[in-house]
Amino acid sequence: MRLVLFTGKGGVGKTTLAAATGATLATQGKRTLVVSTDPAHSLADAYGMRLGPEPTEVDRRLDAVQIDSRSLADSAWQRLRGQLGHALSGIGVDALDAAELTVLPGVDDLLALGEVRRLTATKHWHAVVVDCGPTAETLRLFALPEAVAGYLRRVYGWQPVSSRARALSGAAASVMELGNHLESLRAMLTDREVTTVRLVLTPERMVVAETRRTLTALALRGIRVDGIVANRLMPAAGLWRGGAASWLRERRAQQEAVLAEAGAAGLSGVRLVEHRAAEPVGLDALAEIAKELYGGGDPLAGEADDVAPMLRITESDEGYRLRISLPLAPDADVDLARIDDDLAITIDGFRRLVALPRLLRPCEVIGAETDADGLVVLLTDPGGQA
């Protein structure tokens, strides 16, 4: 089973490409579900039919669904919140304080991601293609499982336990249920054999810059990106003449220059899709886009990427060098902090705690440097032995 998530800056056409990918997978014989977690819900417009919160048949072997996260919050979350509030009140926490403690930020987004996992776990489909929201919302969505799990650790003292742990009840059971659910979401997103992200951009410098930051943010989360698509490339004017043809040539040249700059900066293997005069609605129009995007190949193949481990340790004269493989822009704003046995890495405003390997936990951070392959942290052994 494969899970492919499409995201990009608002208005770049990610919904169309996700819909086209799903339709092509179905025609190639794979049972496919296309899911929209984007609050705008334009997936129904792409297929030219009504969609709801339950999978609807679009074509043979092709289903689609638009997740209503607000409705999920009004049902599933209220049950768990009620359990937590009741349990906390039962152990002496004031009722108002208990209600405050059970309000978690981003619950709607978490439930939408949980619904994706539920649909994926049915194993009814060979592939699940997700039309995510715009980049900022998607990055928040991907960060939530780890962030809320940290909240549970601080407020409730939750820790992951195996399924063989002793039976729990009351607040402990409710917290354990939510914590384990969050852990399963994180595991789903970081399973590189199952889950991949496709980034969609238009050939504009601001959009490309956001895409590069998104690549770094996803790498920080351990989430694999297996493709980048440049959408709405102006068609070549060919031998056309006149003012319109001149405008097309100039605009295409500008777009190609942006893509060349992006390639030189590390955004390689970008697939191109040309702009169309008519809005691509319906399976026939989507098939034409998929043909241009995949050339008749397998949409699940993606692009080859570096699957080297994120963390690598080598010895140095001072002690150790810890390489953290990340796609970094030359002007990236990088900040490091040591928090107990973790490194707090912040890059262009995106932050993640990275657990230090056991070998390096007694060491002190004495410096850091960046290069084309990522970040190198310099550590010294306080005992003087490397």
PDB file of C-alpha atoms in Angstrom, residues 89-329:
ATOM      1  CA  SER A  89     -12.231  16.032  37.973  1.00  0.00           C
ATOM      2  CA  GLY A  90     -12.336  12.680  39.722  1.00  0.00           C
ATOM      3  CA  ILE A  91      -8.774  13.056  40.976  1.00  0.00           C
ATOM      4  CA  GLY A  92      -9.306  16.498  42.467  1.00  0.00           C
ATOM      5  CA  VAL A  93      -8.767  18.863  39.524  1.00  0.00           C
ATOM      6  CA  ASP A  94     -11.300  21.676  39.441  1.00  0.00           C
ATOM      7  CA  ALA A  95     -13.924  21.168  36.713  1.00  0.00           C
ATOM      8  CA  LEU A  96     -13.006  24.421  34.909  1.00  0.00           C
ATOM      9  CA  ASP A  97      -9.291  23.596  35.000  1.00  0.00           C
ATOM     10  CA  ALA A  98     -10.022  20.098  33.739  1.00  0.00           C
ATOM     11  CA  ALA A  99     -11.898  21.537  30.770  1.00  0.00           C
ATOM     12  CA  GLU A 100      -8.982  23.848  29.969  1.00  0.00           C
ATOM     13  CA  LEU A 101      -6.478  21.007  30.142  1.00  0.00           C
ATOM     14  CA  THR A 102      -8.412  19.000  27.556  1.00  0.00           C
ATOM     15  CA  VAL A 103      -8.379  21.769  24.938  1.00  0.00           C
ATOM     16  CA  LEU A 104      -5.619  20.923  22.469  1.00  0.00           C
ATOM     17  CA  PRO A 105      -4.557  23.207  19.600  1.00  0.00           C
ATOM     18  CA  GLY A 106      -5.056  21.890  16.083  1.00  0.00           C
ATOM     19  CA  VAL A 107      -7.522  19.149  17.004  1.00  0.00           C
ATOM     20  CA  ASP A 108      -9.377  19.546  13.675  1.00  0.00           C
ATOM     21  CA  ASP A 109      -6.175  18.921  11.726  1.00  0.00           C
ATOM     22  CA  LEU A 110      -5.189  15.970  13.903  1.00  0.00           C
ATOM     23  CA  LEU A 111      -8.540  14.317  13.350  1.00  0.00           C
ATOM     24  CA  ALA A 112      -8.264  14.821   9.579  1.00  0.00           C
ATOM     25  CA  LEU A 113      -4.864  13.124   9.630  1.00  0.00           C
ATOM     26  CA  GLY A 114      -6.302  10.371  11.795  1.00  0.00           C
ATOM     27  CA  GLU A 115      -9.073   9.821   9.265  1.00  0.00           C
ATOM     28  CA  VAL A 116      -6.465   9.437   6.525  1.00  0.00           C
ATOM     29  CA  ARG A 117      -4.756   6.800   8.632  1.00  0.00           C
ATOM     30  CA  ARG A 118      -8.063   5.007   9.273  1.00  0.00           C
ATOM     31  CA  LEU A 119      -8.878   4.877   5.564  1.00  0.00           C
ATOM     32  CA  THR A 120      -5.356   3.714   4.741  1.00  0.00           C
ATOM     33  CA  ALA A 121      -5.476   0.989   7.394  1.00  0.00           C
ATOM     34  CA  THR A 122      -8.525  -0.650   5.788  1.00  0.00           C
ATOM     35  CA  LYS A 123      -6.160  -1.950   3.076  1.00  0.00           C
ATOM     36  CA  HIS A 124      -9.054  -1.832   0.620  1.00  0.00           C
ATOM     37  CA  TRP A 125      -7.064   0.424  -1.705  1.00  0.00           C
ATOM     38  CA  HIS A 126      -3.655  -0.170  -3.281  1.00  0.00           C
ATOM     39  CA  ALA A 127      -2.922   3.552  -3.136  1.00  0.00           C
ATOM     40  CA  VAL A 128      -4.260   6.562  -1.239  1.00  0.00           C
ATOM     41  CA  VAL A 129      -3.573   9.987  -2.767  1.00  0.00           C
ATOM     42  CA  VAL A 130      -4.120  12.972  -0.458  1.00  0.00           C
ATOM     43  CA  ASP A 131      -4.838  16.521  -1.574  1.00  0.00           C
ATOM     44  CA  CYS A 132      -3.489  18.401   1.441  1.00  0.00           C
ATOM     45  CA  GLY A 133      -4.082  22.027   2.301  1.00  0.00           C
ATOM     46  CA  PRO A 134      -1.635  24.814   1.390  1.00  0.00           C
ATOM     47  CA  THR A 135       1.957  24.425   2.527  1.00  0.00           C
ATOM     48  CA  ALA A 136       1.728  26.347   5.808  1.00  0.00           C
ATOM     49  CA  GLU A 137      -1.290  24.364   6.981  1.00  0.00           C
ATOM     50  CA  THR A 138       0.271  21.087   5.844  1.00  0.00           C
ATOM     51  CA  LEU A 139       3.510  21.703   7.735  1.00  0.00           C
ATOM     52  CA  ARG A 140       1.490  22.476  10.842  1.00  0.00           C
ATOM     53  CA  LEU A 141      -0.490  19.299  10.276  1.00  0.00           C
ATOM     54  CA  PHE A 142       2.657  17.174   9.972  1.00  0.00           C
ATOM     55  CA  ALA A 143       4.166  18.760  13.101  1.00  0.00           C
ATOM     56  CA  LEU A 144       1.090  18.237  15.267  1.00  0.00           C
ATOM     57  CA  PRO A 145       1.529  14.565  16.267  1.00  0.00           C
ATOM     58  CA  GLU A 146       4.944  15.280  17.768  1.00  0.00           C
ATOM     59  CA  ALA A 147       3.883  18.636  19.251  1.00  0.00           C
ATOM     60  CA  VAL A 148       0.733  17.314  20.923  1.00  0.00           C
ATOM     61  CA  ALA A 149       2.558  14.215  22.175  1.00  0.00           C
ATOM     62  CA  GLY A 150       4.960  16.630  23.889  1.00  0.00           C
ATOM     63  CA  TYR A 151       1.961  18.411  25.396  1.00  0.00           C
ATOM     64  CA  LEU A 152       0.686  15.108  26.779  1.00  0.00           C
ATOM     65  CA  ARG A 153       4.091  14.350  28.285  1.00  0.00           C
ATOM     66  CA  ARG A 154       4.216  17.729  30.046  1.00  0.00           C
ATOM     67  CA  VAL A 155       0.601  17.882  31.236  1.00  0.00           C
ATOM     68  CA  TYR A 156      -0.268  14.227  31.777  1.00  0.00           C
ATOM     69  CA  GLY A 157       3.104  12.483  31.992  1.00  0.00           C
ATOM     70  CA  TRP A 158       2.292  10.252  28.983  1.00  0.00           C
ATOM     71  CA  GLN A 159       4.980   7.899  27.709  1.00  0.00           C
ATOM     72  CA  PRO A 160       4.717   5.388  24.829  1.00  0.00           C
ATOM     73  CA  VAL A 161       4.080   1.827  25.988  1.00  0.00           C
ATOM     74  CA  SER A 162       3.779  -1.468  24.178  1.00  0.00           C
ATOM     75  CA  SER A 163       0.467  -3.178  23.558  1.00  0.00           C
ATOM     76  CA  ARG A 164       1.438  -5.677  26.256  1.00  0.00           C
ATOM     77  CA  ALA A 165       1.425  -3.021  28.973  1.00  0.00           C
ATOM     78  CA  ARG A 166      -0.900  -3.554  31.884  1.00  0.00           C
ATOM     79  CA  ALA A 167      -4.511  -2.467  31.575  1.00  0.00           C
ATOM     80  CA  LEU A 168      -5.211   1.146  32.562  1.00  0.00           C
ATOM     81  CA  SER A 169      -8.366   3.039  33.430  1.00  0.00           C
ATOM     82  CA  GLY A 170      -9.640   6.564  33.909  1.00  0.00           C
ATOM     83  CA  ALA A 171      -7.403   9.478  32.902  1.00  0.00           C
ATOM     84  CA  ALA A 172      -4.386   7.224  32.343  1.00  0.00           C
ATOM     85  CA  ALA A 173      -6.295   5.102  29.824  1.00  0.00           C
ATOM     86  CA  SER A 174      -7.623   8.142  27.961  1.00  0.00           C
ATOM     87  CA  VAL A 175      -4.221   9.791  27.778  1.00  0.00           C
ATOM     88  CA  MET A 176      -2.671   6.508  26.686  1.00  0.00           C
ATOM     89  CA  GLU A 177      -5.271   6.152  23.937  1.00  0.00           C
ATOM     90  CA  LEU A 178      -4.599   9.624  22.573  1.00  0.00           C
ATOM     91  CA  GLY A 179      -0.816   9.349  22.953  1.00  0.00           C
ATOM     92  CA  ASN A 180      -0.636   6.029  21.145  1.00  0.00           C
ATOM     93  CA  HIS A 181      -2.868   7.414  18.404  1.00  0.00           C
ATOM     94  CA  LEU A 182      -0.464  10.323  17.920  1.00  0.00           C
ATOM     95  CA  GLU A 183       2.485   7.946  17.820  1.00  0.00           C
ATOM     96  CA  SER A 184       0.761   5.924  15.098  1.00  0.00           C
ATOM     97  CA  LEU A 185       0.251   9.108  13.043  1.00  0.00           C
ATOM     98  CA  ARG A 186       3.921  10.029  13.377  1.00  0.00           C
ATOM     99  CA  ALA A 187       4.943   6.520  12.370  1.00  0.00           C
ATOM    100  CA  MET A 188       2.695   6.669   9.304  1.00  0.00           C
ATOM    101  CA  LEU A 189       4.159   9.975   8.119  1.00  0.00           C
ATOM    102  CA  THR A 190       7.777   8.896   8.597  1.00  0.00           C
ATOM    103  CA  ASP A 191       7.474   5.424   7.025  1.00  0.00           C
ATOM    104  CA  ARG A 192       9.586   6.092   3.935  1.00  0.00           C
ATOM    105  CA  GLU A 193       8.532   2.858   2.248  1.00  0.00           C
ATOM    106  CA  VAL A 194       4.851   3.785   2.457  1.00  0.00           C
ATOM    107  CA  THR A 195       4.460   7.567   2.660  1.00  0.00           C
ATOM    108  CA  THR A 196       5.871  10.169   0.290  1.00  0.00           C
ATOM    109  CA  VAL A 197       5.150  13.832  -0.364  1.00  0.00           C
ATOM    110  CA  ARG A 198       4.947  15.537  -3.764  1.00  0.00           C
ATOM    111  CA  LEU A 199       5.557  19.278  -3.737  1.00  0.00           C
ATOM    112  CA  VAL A 200       3.763  21.390  -6.341  1.00  0.00           C
ATOM    113  CA  LEU A 201       5.016  24.816  -7.372  1.00  0.00           C
ATOM    114  CA  THR A 202       4.584  27.370 -10.103  1.00  0.00           C
ATOM    115  CA  PRO A 203       7.761  28.785 -11.721  1.00  0.00           C
ATOM    116  CA  GLU A 204       7.908  31.948  -9.619  1.00  0.00           C
ATOM    117  CA  ARG A 205      10.758  32.917  -7.319  1.00  0.00           C
ATOM    118  CA  MET A 206       8.588  33.425  -4.230  1.00  0.00           C
ATOM    119  CA  VAL A 207       6.909  30.046  -4.721  1.00  0.00           C
ATOM    120  CA  VAL A 208      10.235  28.289  -5.324  1.00  0.00           C
ATOM    121  CA  ALA A 209      11.667  29.862  -2.162  1.00  0.00           C
ATOM    122  CA  GLU A 210       8.725  28.555  -0.136  1.00  0.00           C
ATOM    123  CA  THR A 211       9.169  25.114  -1.679  1.00  0.00           C
ATOM    124  CA  ARG A 212      12.816  25.013  -0.623  1.00  0.00           C
ATOM    125  CA  ARG A 213      11.848  25.914   2.945  1.00  0.00           C
ATOM    126  CA  THR A 214       9.197  23.205   2.848  1.00  0.00           C
ATOM    127  CA  LEU A 215      11.784  20.631   1.772  1.00  0.00           C
ATOM    128  CA  THR A 216      13.897  21.505   4.796  1.00  0.00           C
ATOM    129  CA  ALA A 217      10.918  21.428   7.163  1.00  0.00           C
ATOM    130  CA  LEU A 218       9.837  17.994   5.922  1.00  0.00           C
ATOM    131  CA  ALA A 219      13.381  16.652   6.220  1.00  0.00           C
ATOM    132  CA  LEU A 220      13.444  17.861   9.822  1.00  0.00           C
ATOM    133  CA  ARG A 221      10.341  15.747  10.425  1.00  0.00           C
ATOM    134  CA  GLY A 222      11.868  12.714   8.706  1.00  0.00           C
ATOM    135  CA  ILE A 223       9.227  12.817   5.970  1.00  0.00           C
ATOM    136  CA  ARG A 224      10.300  11.731   2.489  1.00  0.00           C
ATOM    137  CA  VAL A 225       9.748  13.936  -0.557  1.00  0.00           C
ATOM    138  CA  ASP A 226       9.854  11.869  -3.762  1.00  0.00           C
ATOM    139  CA  GLY A 227       8.842  14.433  -6.361  1.00  0.00           C
ATOM    140  CA  ILE A 228       8.529  18.108  -7.251  1.00  0.00           C
ATOM    141  CA  VAL A 229       6.181  19.320  -9.968  1.00  0.00           C
ATOM    142  CA  ALA A 230       6.401  22.706 -11.681  1.00  0.00           C
ATOM    143  CA  ASN A 231       2.843  23.381 -12.798  1.00  0.00           C
ATOM    144  CA  ARG A 232       1.397  25.950 -15.208  1.00  0.00           C
ATOM    145  CA  LEU A 233       4.480  26.381 -17.358  1.00  0.00           C
ATOM    146  CA  MET A 234       3.606  28.603 -20.277  1.00  0.00           C
ATOM    147  CA  PRO A 235       3.455  26.689 -23.579  1.00  0.00           C
ATOM    148  CA  ALA A 236       6.162  27.374 -26.139  1.00  0.00           C
ATOM    149  CA  ALA A 237       5.074  29.911 -28.766  1.00  0.00           C
ATOM    150  CA  GLY A 238       6.779  27.999 -31.580  1.00  0.00           C
ATOM    151  CA  LEU A 239       6.603  29.892 -34.877  1.00  0.00           C
ATOM    152  CA  TRP A 240       3.719  32.074 -33.784  1.00  0.00           C
ATOM    153  CA  ARG A 241       3.997  35.812 -34.422  1.00  0.00           C
ATOM    154  CA  GLY A 242       2.469  38.887 -32.936  1.00  0.00           C
ATOM    155  CA  GLY A 243       2.178  40.487 -29.528  1.00  0.00           C
ATOM    156  CA  ALA A 244       0.644  37.465 -27.814  1.00  0.00           C
ATOM    157  CA  ALA A 245       3.415  35.190 -29.089  1.00  0.00           C
ATOM    158  CA  SER A 246       6.066  37.637 -27.881  1.00  0.00           C
ATOM    159  CA  TRP A 247       4.444  37.729 -24.449  1.00  0.00           C
ATOM    160  CA  LEU A 248       4.355  33.931 -24.294  1.00  0.00           C
ATOM    161  CA  ARG A 249       8.048  33.660 -25.236  1.00  0.00           C
ATOM    162  CA  GLU A 250       9.050  36.261 -22.652  1.00  0.00           C
ATOM    163  CA  ARG A 251       6.976  34.661 -19.891  1.00  0.00           C
ATOM    164  CA  ARG A 252       8.265  31.170 -20.743  1.00  0.00           C
ATOM    165  CA  ALA A 253      11.851  32.449 -20.713  1.00  0.00           C
ATOM    166  CA  GLN A 254      11.283  33.976 -17.272  1.00  0.00           C
ATOM    167  CA  GLN A 255       9.866  30.710 -15.959  1.00  0.00           C
ATOM    168  CA  GLU A 256      12.732  28.676 -17.391  1.00  0.00           C
ATOM    169  CA  ALA A 257      15.211  31.060 -15.752  1.00  0.00           C
ATOM    170  CA  VAL A 258      13.513  30.550 -12.387  1.00  0.00           C
ATOM    171  CA  LEU A 259      13.613  26.768 -12.812  1.00  0.00           C
ATOM    172  CA  ALA A 260      17.284  26.910 -13.814  1.00  0.00           C
ATOM    173  CA  GLU A 261      18.057  28.882 -10.640  1.00  0.00           C
ATOM    174  CA  ALA A 262      16.068  26.360  -8.611  1.00  0.00           C
ATOM    175  CA  GLY A 263      18.009  23.474 -10.167  1.00  0.00           C
ATOM    176  CA  ALA A 264      21.327  25.149  -9.409  1.00  0.00           C
ATOM    177  CA  ALA A 265      20.180  25.602  -5.809  1.00  0.00           C
ATOM    178  CA  GLY A 266      19.394  21.907  -5.373  1.00  0.00           C
ATOM    179  CA  LEU A 267      15.802  21.448  -6.577  1.00  0.00           C
ATOM    180  CA  SER A 268      16.535  18.688  -9.059  1.00  0.00           C
ATOM    181  CA  GLY A 269      14.318  16.238 -10.920  1.00  0.00           C
ATOM    182  CA  VAL A 270      11.437  18.696 -11.312  1.00  0.00           C
ATOM    183  CA  ARG A 271       8.617  17.459 -13.556  1.00  0.00           C
ATOM    184  CA  LEU A 272       6.895  19.992 -15.798  1.00  0.00           C
ATOM    185  CA  VAL A 273       3.223  20.485 -16.611  1.00  0.00           C
ATOM    186  CA  GLU A 274       2.162  23.183 -19.061  1.00  0.00           C
ATOM    187  CA  HIS A 275      -0.638  25.643 -18.489  1.00  0.00           C
ATOM    188  CA  ARG A 276      -3.888  24.951 -20.306  1.00  0.00           C
ATOM    189  CA  ALA A 277      -6.384  27.362 -21.767  1.00  0.00           C
ATOM    190  CA  ALA A 278      -9.361  25.431 -20.391  1.00  0.00           C
ATOM    191  CA  GLU A 279      -9.819  24.482 -16.749  1.00  0.00           C
ATOM    192  CA  PRO A 280      -9.070  20.737 -16.382  1.00  0.00           C
ATOM    193  CA  VAL A 281     -12.334  19.270 -15.072  1.00  0.00           C
ATOM    194  CA  GLY A 282     -13.393  15.643 -15.458  1.00  0.00           C
ATOM    195  CA  LEU A 283     -11.551  12.404 -16.054  1.00  0.00           C
ATOM    196  CA  ASP A 284     -10.677  13.052 -19.719  1.00  0.00           C
ATOM    197  CA  ALA A 285      -9.007  16.393 -18.985  1.00  0.00           C
ATOM    198  CA  LEU A 286      -7.203  14.937 -15.968  1.00  0.00           C
ATOM    199  CA  ALA A 287      -5.936  12.033 -18.080  1.00  0.00           C
ATOM    200  CA  GLU A 288      -4.227  14.503 -20.427  1.00  0.00           C
ATOM    201  CA  ILE A 289      -2.469  16.151 -17.509  1.00  0.00           C
ATOM    202  CA  ALA A 290      -1.373  12.790 -16.105  1.00  0.00           C
ATOM    203  CA  LYS A 291       0.010  11.780 -19.490  1.00  0.00           C
ATOM    204  CA  GLU A 292       2.190  14.881 -19.535  1.00  0.00           C
ATOM    205  CA  LEU A 293       3.161  14.452 -15.883  1.00  0.00           C
ATOM    206  CA  TYR A 294       4.034  10.745 -15.896  1.00  0.00           C
ATOM    207  CA  GLY A 295       4.495   9.935 -19.597  1.00  0.00           C
ATOM    208  CA  GLY A 296       2.629   6.671 -19.226  1.00  0.00           C
ATOM    209  CA  GLY A 297       4.840   5.500 -16.357  1.00  0.00           C
ATOM    210  CA  ASP A 298       3.930   4.488 -12.833  1.00  0.00           C
ATOM    211  CA  PRO A 299       2.791   7.535 -10.803  1.00  0.00           C
ATOM    212  CA  LEU A 300       3.958   5.805  -7.624  1.00  0.00           C
ATOM    213  CA  ALA A 301       7.551   5.509  -8.820  1.00  0.00           C
ATOM    214  CA  GLY A 302       8.474   9.054  -7.871  1.00  0.00           C
ATOM    215  CA  GLU A 303      11.983  10.368  -8.296  1.00  0.00           C
ATOM    216  CA  ALA A 304      15.083   8.685  -6.892  1.00  0.00           C
ATOM    217  CA  ASP A 305      16.199  10.366  -3.693  1.00  0.00           C
ATOM    218  CA  ASP A 306      18.965  10.083  -1.150  1.00  0.00           C
ATOM    219  CA  VAL A 307      17.919   7.595   1.489  1.00  0.00           C
ATOM    220  CA  ALA A 308      21.098   7.961   3.528  1.00  0.00           C
ATOM    221  CA  PRO A 309      20.534   8.111   7.291  1.00  0.00           C
ATOM    222  CA  MET A 310      19.655  11.531   8.623  1.00  0.00           C
ATOM    223  CA  LEU A 311      22.311  11.309  11.360  1.00  0.00           C
ATOM    224  CA  ARG A 312      25.915  10.208  10.799  1.00  0.00           C
ATOM    225  CA  ILE A 313      28.782  10.334  13.303  1.00  0.00           C
ATOM    226  CA  THR A 314      32.489  10.613  12.502  1.00  0.00           C
ATOM    227  CA  GLU A 315      35.447  11.218  14.765  1.00  0.00           C
ATOM    228  CA  SER A 316      37.467  14.442  14.636  1.00  0.00           C
ATOM    229  CA  ASP A 317      40.474  15.926  16.410  1.00  0.00           C
ATOM    230  CA  GLU A 318      38.144  17.774  18.823  1.00  0.00           C
ATOM    231  CA  GLY A 319      35.846  14.833  19.457  1.00  0.00           C
ATOM    232  CA  TYR A 320      33.000  14.080  17.056  1.00  0.00           C
ATOM    233  CA  ARG A 321      31.231  15.495  14.017  1.00  0.00           C
ATOM    234  CA  LEU A 322      27.492  14.845  13.806  1.00  0.00           C
ATOM    235  CA  ARG A 323      26.172  15.304  10.271  1.00  0.00           C
ATOM    236  CA  ILE A 324      22.462  16.032   9.968  1.00  0.00           C
ATOM    237  CA  SER A 325      21.457  15.538   6.335  1.00  0.00           C
ATOM    238  CA  LEU A 326      19.046  18.312   5.336  1.00  0.00           C
ATOM    239  CA  PRO A 327      18.425  20.319   2.159  1.00  0.00           C
ATOM    240  CA  LEU A 328      19.634  23.796   3.155  1.00  0.00           C
ATOM    241  CA  ALA A 329      19.465  26.997   1.158  1.00  0.00           C
TER     242      ALA A 329
END
